[in-house]
Coordinates of C-alpha atoms in Angstrom, one line a residue:
Chain L
M1265 CA -8.0 26.2 20.0
H1266 CA -7.7 29.7 18.7
R1267 CA -5.5 31.8 20.9
G1268 CA -4.0 35.2 21.1
K1269 CA -4.6 38.1 18.6
G1270 CA -8.0 38.4 17.2
M1271 CA -9.7 36.3 19.9
K1272 CA -13.1 37.6 20.8
F1273 CA -14.6 37.2 24.3
V1274 CA -18.1 37.3 25.7
G1275 CA -18.4 40.6 27.6
D1276 CA -15.5 41.0 30.0
S1277 CA -15.2 37.3 30.6
R1278 CA -12.6 34.8 29.4
I1279 CA -15.2 32.8 27.6
S1280 CA -14.6 32.7 23.8
A1281 CA -17.2 34.4 21.7
E1282 CA -16.8 31.7 19.0
R1283 CA -18.7 28.5 19.7
K1284 CA -16.4 25.5 19.6
H1285 CA -17.4 21.8 19.3
N1286 CA -17.7 19.8 22.5
I1287 CA -17.5 22.8 24.7
P1288 CA -20.5 23.0 26.9
K1289 CA -22.9 25.9 26.6
D1290 CA -22.5 28.8 29.0
Y1291 CA -24.6 28.5 32.1
S1292 CA -26.6 31.5 31.0
E1293 CA -27.9 29.5 28.1
Y1294 CA -29.4 26.8 30.3
P1295 CA -33.2 27.3 30.6
G1296 CA -34.5 28.5 33.9
R1297 CA -33.4 30.5 36.9
T1298 CA -29.6 30.3 37.4
E1299 CA -28.1 31.6 40.6
A1300 CA -24.6 33.0 41.3
F1301 CA -22.4 30.4 43.0
W1302 CA -20.7 33.1 45.1
P1303 CA -22.2 34.0 47.5
N1304 CA -25.8 33.0 47.2
F1305 CA -25.6 29.3 46.3
L1306 CA -22.6 28.7 48.6
L1307 CA -24.6 29.9 51.6
K1308 CA -27.3 27.3 50.8
E1309 CA -24.7 24.6 50.3
W1310 CA -23.3 25.6 53.7
L1311 CA -26.7 25.0 55.2
V1312 CA -26.8 21.5 53.7
G1313 CA -23.3 20.9 55.0
S1314 CA -24.3 22.0 58.5
V1315 CA -27.3 19.7 58.6
F1316 CA -25.1 16.9 57.4
L1317 CA -22.5 17.6 60.0
V1318 CA -25.0 17.6 62.8
G1319 CA -26.2 14.1 61.7
F1320 CA -22.7 12.9 61.3
L1321 CA -21.6 14.2 64.8
S1322 CA -24.7 12.6 66.3
L1323 CA -23.6 9.3 64.8
T1324 CA -20.1 9.6 66.3
L1325 CA -21.5 10.5 69.7
A1326 CA -24.0 7.7 69.8
H1327 CA -21.6 5.1 68.6
P1328 CA -18.0 5.5 69.8
S1329 CA -15.5 4.0 67.4
P1330 CA -14.7 0.4 68.4
L1331 CA -11.4 -0.8 69.5
E1332 CA -10.6 -4.5 70.1
G1333 CA -7.8 -6.0 72.2
V1334 CA -4.3 -5.5 71.1
A1335 CA -3.3 -7.6 68.1
D1336 CA -2.2 -11.1 69.1
P1337 CA -0.8 -13.0 66.1
T1338 CA -0.8 -16.2 68.1
D1339 CA -4.6 -16.1 68.6
A1340 CA -5.5 -18.9 66.2
A1341 CA -9.2 -18.8 67.3
Y1342 CA -9.8 -15.3 65.9
V1343 CA -12.2 -15.2 63.0
P1344 CA -10.9 -12.4 60.7
L1345 CA -13.4 -10.0 59.1
P1346 CA -12.6 -7.0 56.8
D1347 CA -14.3 -3.6 57.1
W1348 CA -17.9 -3.7 55.8
Y1349 CA -17.2 -2.2 52.4
F1350 CA -14.9 -5.1 51.6
L1351 CA -17.3 -7.7 52.8
F1352 CA -18.8 -8.2 49.3
L1353 CA -15.4 -9.2 47.9
Y1354 CA -14.8 -11.4 50.9
E1355 CA -18.1 -13.1 50.5
L1356 CA -17.5 -13.6 46.8
L1357 CA -14.5 -15.7 47.6
K1358 CA -16.6 -18.2 49.5
Y1359 CA -18.5 -19.3 46.4
D1360 CA -17.4 -22.5 44.7
F1361 CA -16.8 -20.8 41.4
A1362 CA -14.5 -18.3 43.1
S1363 CA -12.5 -20.4 45.5
G1364 CA -10.2 -23.4 45.6
P1365 CA -9.0 -24.0 42.0
Y1366 CA -11.0 -21.1 40.8
T1367 CA -9.6 -18.5 43.2
L1368 CA -8.3 -16.4 40.3
M1369 CA -11.9 -16.1 39.2
G1370 CA -12.7 -14.5 42.6
I1371 CA -9.7 -12.3 43.1
I1372 CA -8.9 -11.2 39.5
V1373 CA -11.4 -12.0 36.8
I1374 CA -14.8 -11.0 38.4
P1375 CA -13.6 -7.9 40.3
G1376 CA -11.3 -7.0 37.4
L1377 CA -14.2 -7.2 34.9
A1378 CA -16.6 -5.3 37.2
F1379 CA -14.2 -2.5 38.2
G1380 CA -12.7 -2.4 34.7
A1381 CA -16.1 -1.9 33.2
L1382 CA -16.8 0.8 35.8
L1383 CA -13.6 2.6 34.8
L1384 CA -14.3 2.4 31.1
A1385 CA -18.1 2.9 31.3
P1386 CA -18.1 6.1 29.1
F1387 CA -16.5 4.1 26.3
L1388 CA -18.6 0.9 26.7
D1389 CA -21.8 3.0 26.9
N1390 CA -20.9 5.5 24.2
G1391 CA -24.3 6.3 22.6
P1392 CA -25.6 9.8 22.5
G1393 CA -28.6 9.2 24.7
R1394 CA -28.2 10.1 28.4
R1395 CA -31.6 9.0 29.8
P1396 CA -31.6 5.6 31.5
Y1397 CA -34.2 4.1 29.1
Q1398 CA -32.0 5.0 26.1
R1399 CA -29.2 2.8 27.4
P1400 CA -30.9 -0.3 28.8
I1401 CA -27.8 -2.5 28.7
A1402 CA -25.6 -0.1 30.7
V1403 CA -28.3 0.6 33.2
G1404 CA -29.2 -3.1 33.5
M1405 CA -25.6 -4.1 34.2
M1406 CA -25.2 -1.4 36.8
L1407 CA -28.5 -2.4 38.6
L1408 CA -27.2 -6.0 38.5
A1409 CA -23.9 -5.0 39.9
V1410 CA -25.4 -2.8 42.7
T1411 CA -27.9 -5.6 43.6
S1412 CA -25.1 -8.2 43.8
V1413 CA -22.9 -6.0 45.9
I1414 CA -25.7 -5.2 48.4
W1415 CA -26.7 -8.9 48.4
L1416 CA -23.2 -10.2 49.0
T1417 CA -22.6 -7.6 51.8
Y1418 CA -25.9 -8.6 53.4
E1419 CA -25.1 -12.3 53.1
S1420 CA -21.7 -11.8 54.7
A1421 CA -22.8 -9.4 57.5
A1422 CA -26.0 -11.3 58.4
H1423 CA -24.1 -14.4 59.5
V1424 CA -21.9 -12.5 62.0
D1425 CA -22.9 -12.2 65.6
W1426 CA -21.6 -8.6 66.0
E1427 CA -22.4 -8.3 69.7
T1428 CA -20.7 -11.5 70.8
R1429 CA -17.6 -10.5 68.7
A1430 CA -17.4 -7.1 70.4
E1431 CA -17.9 -8.7 73.8
Q1432 CA -15.2 -11.3 73.2
N1433 CA -12.6 -8.8 72.0
K1434 CA -13.0 -6.1 74.5
P1435 CA -9.8 -4.1 75.0
I1436 CA -8.1 -4.5 78.4
H1437 CA -6.6 -1.5 80.0
P1438 CA -2.8 -1.9 80.2
D1439 CA -2.9 -1.2 83.9
E1440 CA -5.5 -3.8 84.4
Q1441 CA -3.5 -6.4 82.6
V1442 CA -2.5 -8.8 85.4
N1443 CA 1.1 -9.7 85.9
I1444 CA 1.3 -13.4 85.8
D1445 CA 4.1 -14.9 87.9
T1446 CA 5.3 -17.6 85.6
E1447 CA 7.8 -18.7 88.4
D1448 CA 4.9 -19.6 90.7
P1449 CA 4.7 -23.4 91.1
G1450 CA 1.0 -23.1 90.3
F1451 CA 1.7 -21.7 86.9
A1452 CA 3.5 -24.9 85.8
I1453 CA 0.4 -26.8 86.9
Y1454 CA -1.8 -24.3 85.1
E1455 CA 0.4 -24.7 82.0
S1456 CA 0.0 -28.4 81.8
N1457 CA -3.7 -28.6 82.7
C1458 CA -5.5 -25.5 81.7
L1459 CA -3.4 -23.3 79.4
S1460 CA -4.6 -24.9 76.1
C1461 CA -8.1 -23.6 76.7
H1462 CA -7.7 -20.6 79.0
G1463 CA -4.7 -19.1 77.3
D1464 CA -1.2 -18.4 78.4
D1465 CA -2.2 -15.2 80.2
L1466 CA -5.4 -16.6 81.7
S1467 CA -7.4 -14.2 79.4
G1468 CA -9.4 -17.0 77.8
G1469 CA -9.2 -18.5 74.3
G1470 CA -11.3 -20.2 71.7
A1471 CA -12.6 -22.9 74.1
G1472 CA -12.4 -21.4 77.6
P1473 CA -13.4 -18.1 79.2
S1474 CA -11.1 -15.7 80.9
L1475 CA -10.0 -16.6 84.5
I1476 CA -9.3 -13.0 85.3
G1477 CA -11.8 -11.1 87.4
I1478 CA -13.8 -14.2 88.4
D1479 CA -15.8 -14.1 91.6
R1480 CA -15.4 -17.6 93.0
S1481 CA -14.1 -19.1 96.2
A1482 CA -11.1 -21.5 96.4
E1483 CA -13.4 -24.5 96.9
E1484 CA -15.4 -23.6 93.8
I1485 CA -12.3 -23.3 91.7
A1486 CA -11.1 -26.6 92.9
T1487 CA -14.4 -28.2 92.1
I1488 CA -14.6 -26.8 88.6
A1489 CA -11.0 -27.9 87.9
T1490 CA -11.9 -31.5 88.7
D1491 CA -15.6 -31.7 87.8
G1492 CA -16.0 -29.1 85.1
V1493 CA -18.7 -26.5 84.7
G1494 CA -21.0 -25.5 81.8
S1495 CA -19.3 -26.7 78.6
M1496 CA -16.1 -27.5 80.4
P1497 CA -15.9 -31.3 80.8
A1498 CA -14.8 -33.0 84.1
D1499 CA -11.3 -34.3 84.8
Q1500 CA -9.5 -31.5 83.0
F1501 CA -7.2 -31.4 86.0
T1502 CA -5.0 -34.5 86.4
G1503 CA -2.7 -34.3 89.4
S1504 CA -2.3 -34.7 93.1
D1505 CA -4.4 -32.9 95.7
E1506 CA -1.3 -30.9 96.6
E1507 CA -0.9 -29.7 93.0
L1508 CA -4.6 -28.8 93.0
D1509 CA -4.1 -26.6 96.0
Q1510 CA -1.2 -24.8 94.3
L1511 CA -3.2 -24.3 91.2
V1512 CA -6.2 -22.9 93.1
E1513 CA -3.8 -20.6 95.0
F1514 CA -2.2 -19.4 91.8
I1515 CA -5.6 -18.6 90.2
M1516 CA -6.7 -16.9 93.4
S1517 CA -3.5 -14.8 93.5
V1518 CA -4.0 -13.6 90.0
N1519 CA -7.5 -12.4 90.8
E1520 CA -6.5 -10.7 94.0
E1521 CA -4.4 -8.1 92.1
Chain H
M1378 CA -9.8 47.4 56.0
L1379 CA -10.2 44.0 54.5
Q1380 CA -11.0 45.7 51.2
K1381 CA -7.8 47.7 51.4
I1382 CA -5.7 44.6 52.1
Y1383 CA -7.4 42.9 49.2
D1384 CA -6.8 45.9 46.9
W1385 CA -3.1 46.0 48.0
I1386 CA -2.6 42.4 47.1
D1387 CA -4.7 42.6 43.9
E1388 CA -2.7 45.5 42.6
R1389 CA 0.4 43.5 42.8
V1390 CA -0.7 39.9 42.1
D1391 CA -3.9 40.4 40.1
V1392 CA -5.8 37.8 42.1
T1393 CA -9.3 38.7 40.9
P1394 CA -9.2 36.5 37.7
I1395 CA -8.0 33.6 39.9
W1396 CA -10.8 33.7 42.4
R1397 CA -13.3 34.4 39.7
D1398 CA -12.3 31.3 37.9
I1399 CA -12.8 29.3 41.1
A1400 CA -16.0 30.9 42.5
D1401 CA -17.7 33.2 40.1
H1402 CA -20.0 31.2 38.0
E1403 CA -23.7 30.7 37.6
V1404 CA -25.4 27.6 39.2
P1405 CA -28.0 26.3 36.7
E1406 CA -31.5 25.8 37.9
H1407 CA -31.6 22.0 37.4
V1408 CA -28.9 21.4 40.0
N1409 CA -30.3 23.8 42.6
P1410 CA -32.4 22.1 45.3
A1411 CA -33.9 25.4 46.2
H1412 CA -35.8 25.2 42.8
H1413 CA -36.3 21.5 42.5
F1414 CA -36.0 19.4 45.6
S1415 CA -35.0 16.3 43.7
A1416 CA -31.8 18.2 42.8
F1417 CA -30.5 17.2 46.2
V1418 CA -28.8 14.3 44.4
Y1419 CA -26.3 16.8 43.1
C1420 CA -25.2 17.4 46.7
F1421 CA -23.6 14.0 47.0
G1422 CA -20.4 15.0 45.3
G1423 CA -20.0 18.1 47.5
L1424 CA -20.8 16.1 50.6
T1425 CA -18.2 13.5 49.7
F1426 CA -15.6 16.3 49.5
F1427 CA -16.9 17.6 52.8
V1428 CA -16.3 14.2 54.5
V1429 CA -12.9 14.1 52.8
V1430 CA -12.1 17.4 54.5
I1431 CA -13.3 16.0 57.8
Q1432 CA -11.1 13.0 57.3
I1433 CA -8.1 15.1 56.6
L1434 CA -8.6 17.4 59.6
S1435 CA -9.4 14.6 62.1
G1436 CA -6.5 12.5 60.7
M1437 CA -4.1 15.4 61.3
F1438 CA -5.2 15.6 64.9
L1439 CA -5.0 11.8 65.3
T1440 CA -1.4 11.8 64.2
M1441 CA -0.6 14.1 67.1
Y1442 CA -1.0 11.1 69.4
Y1443 CA -0.7 8.1 67.2
V1444 CA 2.6 6.1 67.3
P1445 CA 3.1 3.8 64.3
D1446 CA 5.0 0.9 65.9
I1447 CA 3.7 -2.4 67.2
E1448 CA 4.6 -1.7 70.8
N1449 CA 2.8 1.6 71.1
A1450 CA 0.2 1.8 68.3
W1451 CA -2.6 0.1 70.2
K1452 CA -1.7 1.8 73.4
S1453 CA -1.7 5.2 71.8
V1454 CA -5.1 4.6 70.3
Y1455 CA -6.4 3.3 73.7
Y1456 CA -4.9 6.4 75.3
L1457 CA -6.6 8.6 72.8
Q1458 CA -9.9 6.8 73.3
T1459 CA -9.9 6.9 77.1
E1460 CA -7.7 9.8 78.3
V1461 CA -7.3 12.6 75.8
A1462 CA -10.0 15.3 75.9
H1463 CA -12.5 15.0 73.0
A1464 CA -10.2 12.5 71.3
Q1465 CA -13.0 9.9 71.3
I1466 CA -15.0 12.3 69.1
V1467 CA -12.1 13.0 66.8
R1468 CA -11.3 9.3 66.4
G1469 CA -15.0 8.6 66.0
M1470 CA -15.2 11.2 63.2
H1471 CA -12.3 9.5 61.5
H1472 CA -13.7 6.0 62.0
W1473 CA -17.2 6.8 60.9
G1474 CA -16.1 9.2 58.2
A1475 CA -14.2 6.4 56.6
S1476 CA -17.5 4.6 56.2
V1477 CA -19.6 7.6 55.3
V1478 CA -17.2 8.7 52.6
I1479 CA -17.6 5.4 50.9
V1480 CA -21.4 5.7 51.1
M1481 CA -21.4 9.2 49.7
L1482 CA -19.0 8.2 46.9
F1483 CA -21.2 5.3 46.1
L1484 CA -24.3 7.6 45.9
H1485 CA -22.4 10.2 43.9
T1486 CA -21.2 7.5 41.4
L1487 CA -24.7 6.2 41.0
R1488 CA -26.1 9.7 40.4
V1489 CA -23.5 10.4 37.7
F1490 CA -24.1 6.9 36.2
F1491 CA -27.8 6.9 36.0
Q1492 CA -27.9 10.4 34.6
G1493 CA -25.4 9.4 31.9
A1494 CA -23.4 12.5 33.0
Y1495 CA -20.1 10.7 32.1
K1496 CA -20.8 10.8 28.4
K1497 CA -18.9 12.9 26.0
P1498 CA -17.2 15.3 26.8
R1499 CA -16.9 14.2 30.4
E1500 CA -15.2 10.7 30.0
L1501 CA -12.0 11.8 31.6
N1502 CA -13.6 13.2 34.6
W1503 CA -15.5 9.9 35.2
M1504 CA -12.3 7.9 35.0
V1505 CA -10.6 10.3 37.4
G1506 CA -13.6 9.8 39.7
V1507 CA -13.3 6.0 39.5
L1508 CA -9.6 6.3 40.4
I1509 CA -10.6 8.4 43.4
F1510 CA -12.9 5.6 44.4
F1511 CA -10.0 3.1 44.3
I1512 CA -7.8 5.4 46.3
M1513 CA -10.5 5.7 48.9
L1514 CA -10.8 1.9 49.1
G1515 CA -7.0 1.8 49.5
L1516 CA -7.2 4.4 52.3
G1517 CA -9.8 2.3 54.0
F1518 CA -7.7 -0.9 53.7
T1519 CA -4.5 0.7 55.0
G1520 CA -6.2 2.7 57.7
Y1521 CA -7.9 -0.4 59.1
L1522 CA -4.6 -1.8 60.3
L1523 CA -3.3 1.2 62.1
P1524 CA -5.1 0.7 65.6
W1525 CA -3.2 -2.6 65.7
D1526 CA -6.1 -4.5 67.4
N1527 CA -7.1 -8.0 66.6
K1528 CA -9.6 -7.2 63.8
A1529 CA -7.1 -4.9 62.2
Y1530 CA -4.3 -7.5 62.3
F1531 CA -6.2 -10.5 61.0
A1532 CA -8.1 -8.6 58.3
T1533 CA -4.8 -7.2 57.0
Q1534 CA -3.3 -10.7 57.1
V1535 CA -6.2 -12.1 55.0
G1536 CA -6.0 -9.1 52.6
I1537 CA -2.3 -9.6 52.0
E1538 CA -2.9 -13.4 51.6
I1539 CA -5.4 -12.6 48.9
A1540 CA -3.0 -10.2 47.2
E1541 CA -0.4 -12.9 47.3
Q1542 CA -2.5 -15.2 45.1
V1543 CA -2.3 -12.8 42.2
P1544 CA -0.4 -14.6 39.4
L1545 CA 3.2 -13.7 38.7
I1546 CA 3.5 -10.5 40.8
G1547 CA 1.6 -11.8 43.9
P1548 CA 4.6 -12.4 46.1
E1549 CA 6.1 -9.1 45.1
I1550 CA 2.9 -7.3 46.0
K1551 CA 2.9 -9.1 49.4
T1552 CA 6.5 -8.0 50.1
L1553 CA 5.8 -4.5 49.0
L1554 CA 2.8 -4.2 51.3
A1555 CA 3.9 -6.2 54.3
G1556 CA 7.6 -5.4 54.2
D1557 CA 8.5 -9.0 54.5
E1558 CA 8.0 -12.2 52.6
N1559 CA 6.3 -14.0 55.5
I1560 CA 5.7 -11.7 58.5
V1561 CA 2.8 -9.3 58.9
G1562 CA 4.3 -7.2 61.7
A1563 CA 6.3 -4.1 62.6
Q1564 CA 7.3 -3.4 58.9
T1565 CA 3.8 -3.8 57.8
L1566 CA 2.5 -1.3 60.3
T1567 CA 5.0 1.4 59.3
R1568 CA 4.4 0.7 55.6
F1569 CA 0.6 1.0 56.0
F1570 CA 1.1 4.1 58.0
A1571 CA 3.3 5.7 55.3
I1572 CA 0.8 4.6 52.6
H1573 CA -2.2 5.8 54.5
V1574 CA -0.8 9.2 55.6
F1575 CA 1.5 10.1 52.7
F1576 CA 1.3 8.1 49.5
L1577 CA -2.5 7.7 49.1
P1578 CA -3.4 11.3 50.3
A1579 CA -0.9 12.7 47.8
A1580 CA -2.5 10.7 45.0
L1581 CA -5.9 11.7 46.3
F1582 CA -5.1 15.4 46.3
A1583 CA -3.8 15.3 42.8
L1584 CA -6.8 13.4 41.5
L1585 CA -9.2 15.7 43.4
A1586 CA -7.5 18.7 41.8
V1587 CA -8.0 17.3 38.4
H1588 CA -11.6 16.3 39.2
F1589 CA -12.5 19.9 40.3
L1590 CA -10.5 21.5 37.5
L1591 CA -12.4 19.4 34.9
I1592 CA -15.8 20.1 36.5
R1593 CA -15.0 23.9 36.4
R1594 CA -13.7 23.7 32.9
Q1595 CA -16.6 21.6 31.5
G1596 CA -19.4 22.6 33.8
I1597 CA -22.1 20.3 35.2
A1598 CA -23.9 18.2 32.7
G1599 CA -27.1 19.8 31.5
P1600 CA -30.6 18.6 32.5
L1601 CA -31.8 15.3 31.2

């Protein structure tokens, strides 16, 4: 570019008076009514931003951000799920051509081609025409990609029972977390009979519900332990009547706190 | 008074050309929704930046309470959520902003793509923009772990397992992200915190600077 002595400018600006190749035209050369960015246009942008902010804050007020229970690496029953904007990649990996022996297809080849093409789009679609109908291949590929991303996201999200997930993984206040007396003779009985389903802290697990905060009498607990209830089969408890008493006492004591 | 302060500084530093470069330019008619309502599509980029600013501000306030270690991370988020005045709104803004910014970026990308605005001479700006998109996805991925709840932990574990399957460098990527060859734990949380709060924002600011510099230098693409 020509610099220094002899350089001519447009008016008092720093725009070169000589037209160079590939340098866009001055705004004043665009047809129609231009407007000064500062302060006229910025004020209008500010209005758009304000409306946007009101909508955004309404969203945050109407839907408090979720928080699940504290991470428990031993919770084998938890079904992992990424944030929604990764769901399409996650769903892609479930297809036969992108999983098992073809995993590389799903994690490298397909996303690599798609995002690589996105990155290099100006060089793949390098014709002079800018209108969509002048570049049918690029526009077609993009429409296909957008449709697949939306479809994969929908497929992945539609099969999730969001409400049940949120209900099952509610956070427990640290103060409400019951102290379980593992020295209690009842805990040993709980450990050998009930722990595999109801969890080592009685908070429930994949198969059984939480035993904390239940509203049942000692007799009811004893009956459920021997006869089962709902999806819980009978004879889960195998031991003497004395042990059953200790177990019931233990579960009752946890709920008293 | 303000004018005097401005003149005093301007006399010494000559700031007028600087702010004129930034703010003093004409907005062409075809991008101005006041003239053509359909030009609202040109707002997507600016709104994306607006959400980025929300993310930066809300994130700064969140770090006043957040503790990046596995004992206290969840507790500090829970405390934020239940005890601190207005923190539920601040965390809500950061949480929802993370989704909204992806949506706005997506819309902005589609606008630029379907208008063919990335064609010569704006190829570089498009590539910088796509890199910003990747950085945003990285911020989403690393930020997801920080509350240290179940969904965060298991999603990260799956993500790292996927990264591990990359040929040749897979195990190295896993160790780099997780801080250990096998465990997703205390090291992973501090690494993700560092990546989320320092590394990726630094890259983001650099790319945003280039993005804006190029758009000021080259101008908005003309009407179709």
